[in-house]
């Protein structure tokens, strides 16, 4: 099974066991995170509904990308500026695809409790 998830403004095609590098996500190595913004899911050529679908991942490491040199120059004005930048990113291992979102799972229980309350008062 595969899924396309959106995180950090980018989209990634993932399957169970894949390792991906994404924009920095808060958390320590070994912590588990849930990616809830699933755009597409399927198994082979069959597509599945993404309502409440989540992707469970584990943080492998917090790292920095390669250094990018930013050099500015204006001709004939003796103006030169050199800066470097290293983007922070997170390496994730996809544990599983599937399961429902916890917020949506709690909502039906609350609705059921509200339905039982008027019956108890009458």
Short mmCIF file of C-alpha atoms in Angstrom, two decimals:
data_model
loop_
_atom_site.label_atom_id
_atom_site.label_comp_id
_atom_site.label_asym_id
_atom_site.label_seq_id
_atom_site.Cartn_x
_atom_site.Cartn_y
_atom_site.Cartn_z
CA UNK A 1 0.00 0.00 0.00
CA UNK A 2 1.22 3.52 -0.75
CA UNK A 3 0.15 7.03 0.17
CA UNK A 4 0.98 10.56 -0.85
CA UNK A 5 1.40 12.85 2.16
CA UNK A 6 2.02 16.57 2.42
CA UNK A 7 4.40 17.96 5.04
CA UNK A 8 6.55 21.06 5.04
CA UNK A 9 4.89 22.34 1.86
CA UNK A 10 6.07 19.34 -0.18
CA UNK A 11 4.46 16.07 -1.21
CA UNK A 12 6.01 12.63 -0.73
CA UNK A 13 5.02 9.19 -2.01
CA UNK A 14 5.53 6.75 0.85
CA UNK A 15 5.06 3.08 1.61
CA UNK A 16 5.65 1.10 4.79
CA UNK A 17 9.37 0.80 5.50
CA UNK A 18 10.43 3.81 3.38
CA UNK A 19 12.85 6.43 4.66
CA UNK A 20 12.26 10.04 3.64
CA UNK A 21 13.91 13.39 4.36
CA UNK A 22 11.41 16.16 5.18
CA UNK A 23 11.52 19.71 6.52
CA UNK A 24 12.25 19.88 10.25
CA UNK A 25 9.61 18.33 12.52
CA UNK A 26 9.87 18.81 16.28
CA UNK A 27 10.82 15.70 18.24
CA UNK A 28 13.74 13.57 19.37
CA UNK A 29 15.22 10.58 17.58
CA UNK A 30 13.09 7.51 18.27
CA UNK A 31 9.87 9.49 18.78
CA UNK A 32 6.84 8.64 16.68
CA UNK A 33 4.89 11.19 14.65
CA UNK A 34 1.63 11.04 12.73
CA UNK A 35 1.28 12.60 9.30
CA UNK A 36 -2.41 13.38 8.93
CA UNK A 37 -2.46 15.29 5.63
CA UNK A 38 -2.90 12.29 3.29
CA UNK A 39 -3.72 13.37 -0.27
CA UNK A 40 -3.98 9.98 -1.99
CA UNK A 41 -3.82 6.35 -0.95
CA UNK A 42 -3.96 3.11 -2.85
CA UNK A 43 -2.84 -0.41 -3.36
CA UNK A 44 -1.45 -1.01 -6.83
CA UNK A 45 -3.87 0.61 -9.27
CA UNK A 46 -6.78 0.65 -6.78
CA UNK A 47 -7.33 3.95 -4.97
CA UNK A 48 -8.75 4.12 -1.46
CA UNK A 49 -10.60 6.77 0.50
CA UNK A 50 -8.40 9.14 2.54
CA UNK A 51 -11.07 10.16 5.05
CA UNK A 52 -9.42 9.94 8.46
CA UNK A 53 -6.41 8.08 7.05
CA UNK A 54 -3.07 8.76 8.74
CA UNK A 55 0.53 7.71 8.20
CA UNK A 56 2.58 6.67 11.25
CA UNK A 57 6.30 7.45 11.12
CA UNK A 58 9.31 7.27 13.43
CA UNK A 59 11.97 9.96 13.65
CA UNK A 60 15.36 8.45 12.85
CA UNK A 61 17.47 11.61 13.14
CA UNK A 62 17.48 15.40 13.11
CA UNK A 63 20.14 16.58 10.65
CA UNK A 64 21.34 19.49 8.54
CA UNK A 65 21.49 19.64 4.76
CA UNK A 66 24.46 20.59 2.60
CA UNK A 67 25.80 24.11 2.89
CA UNK A 68 24.51 26.60 0.35
CA UNK A 69 26.68 29.66 -0.34
CA UNK A 70 24.85 32.96 -0.81
CA UNK A 71 27.12 35.45 -2.59
CA UNK A 72 26.02 38.97 -3.46
CA UNK A 73 28.03 41.36 -5.61
CA UNK A 74 27.41 44.71 -7.24
CA UNK A 75 29.80 45.54 -10.02
CA UNK A 76 32.02 48.59 -9.71
CA UNK A 77 30.76 49.45 -6.22
CA UNK A 78 33.15 47.37 -4.08
CA UNK A 79 30.18 45.48 -2.61
CA UNK A 80 30.59 41.80 -1.79
CA UNK A 81 28.72 39.74 0.82
CA UNK A 82 29.20 36.03 1.44
CA UNK A 83 26.88 34.00 3.65
CA UNK A 84 26.33 30.30 4.16
CA UNK A 85 23.13 28.43 5.06
CA UNK A 86 22.40 24.87 6.16
CA UNK A 87 18.74 23.84 6.18
CA UNK A 88 17.57 21.65 9.05
CA UNK A 89 15.64 18.52 8.15
CA UNK A 90 14.25 15.37 9.73
CA UNK A 91 14.78 11.81 8.54
CA UNK A 92 11.62 9.71 8.95
CA UNK A 93 10.97 5.99 8.64
CA UNK A 94 7.40 5.15 7.65
CA UNK A 95 6.02 2.56 10.08
CA UNK A 96 2.51 2.04 8.74
CA UNK A 97 -0.16 3.49 6.51
CA UNK A 98 -3.70 3.35 7.75
CA UNK A 99 -5.62 3.90 10.92
CA UNK A 100 -8.01 6.70 11.67
CA UNK A 101 -7.20 10.15 13.02
CA UNK A 102 -7.48 10.33 16.82
CA UNK A 103 -9.53 13.55 16.74
CA UNK A 104 -12.13 11.97 14.48
CA UNK A 105 -12.21 8.81 16.60
CA UNK A 106 -13.07 10.82 19.74
CA UNK A 107 -15.91 12.77 18.11
CA UNK A 108 -18.35 9.82 17.70
CA UNK A 109 -17.86 8.81 21.35
CA UNK A 110 -18.79 12.32 22.50
CA UNK A 111 -21.89 12.27 20.28
CA UNK A 112 -22.94 8.93 21.74
CA UNK A 113 -22.53 10.26 25.30
CA UNK A 114 -24.71 13.29 24.43
CA UNK A 115 -27.41 10.98 23.08
CA UNK A 116 -27.45 8.93 26.34
CA UNK A 117 -27.71 12.04 28.58
CA UNK A 118 -31.29 13.09 27.58
CA UNK A 119 -32.53 9.51 28.03
CA UNK A 120 -31.18 9.45 31.58
CA UNK A 121 -32.96 12.72 32.48
CA UNK A 122 -36.36 11.54 31.20
#
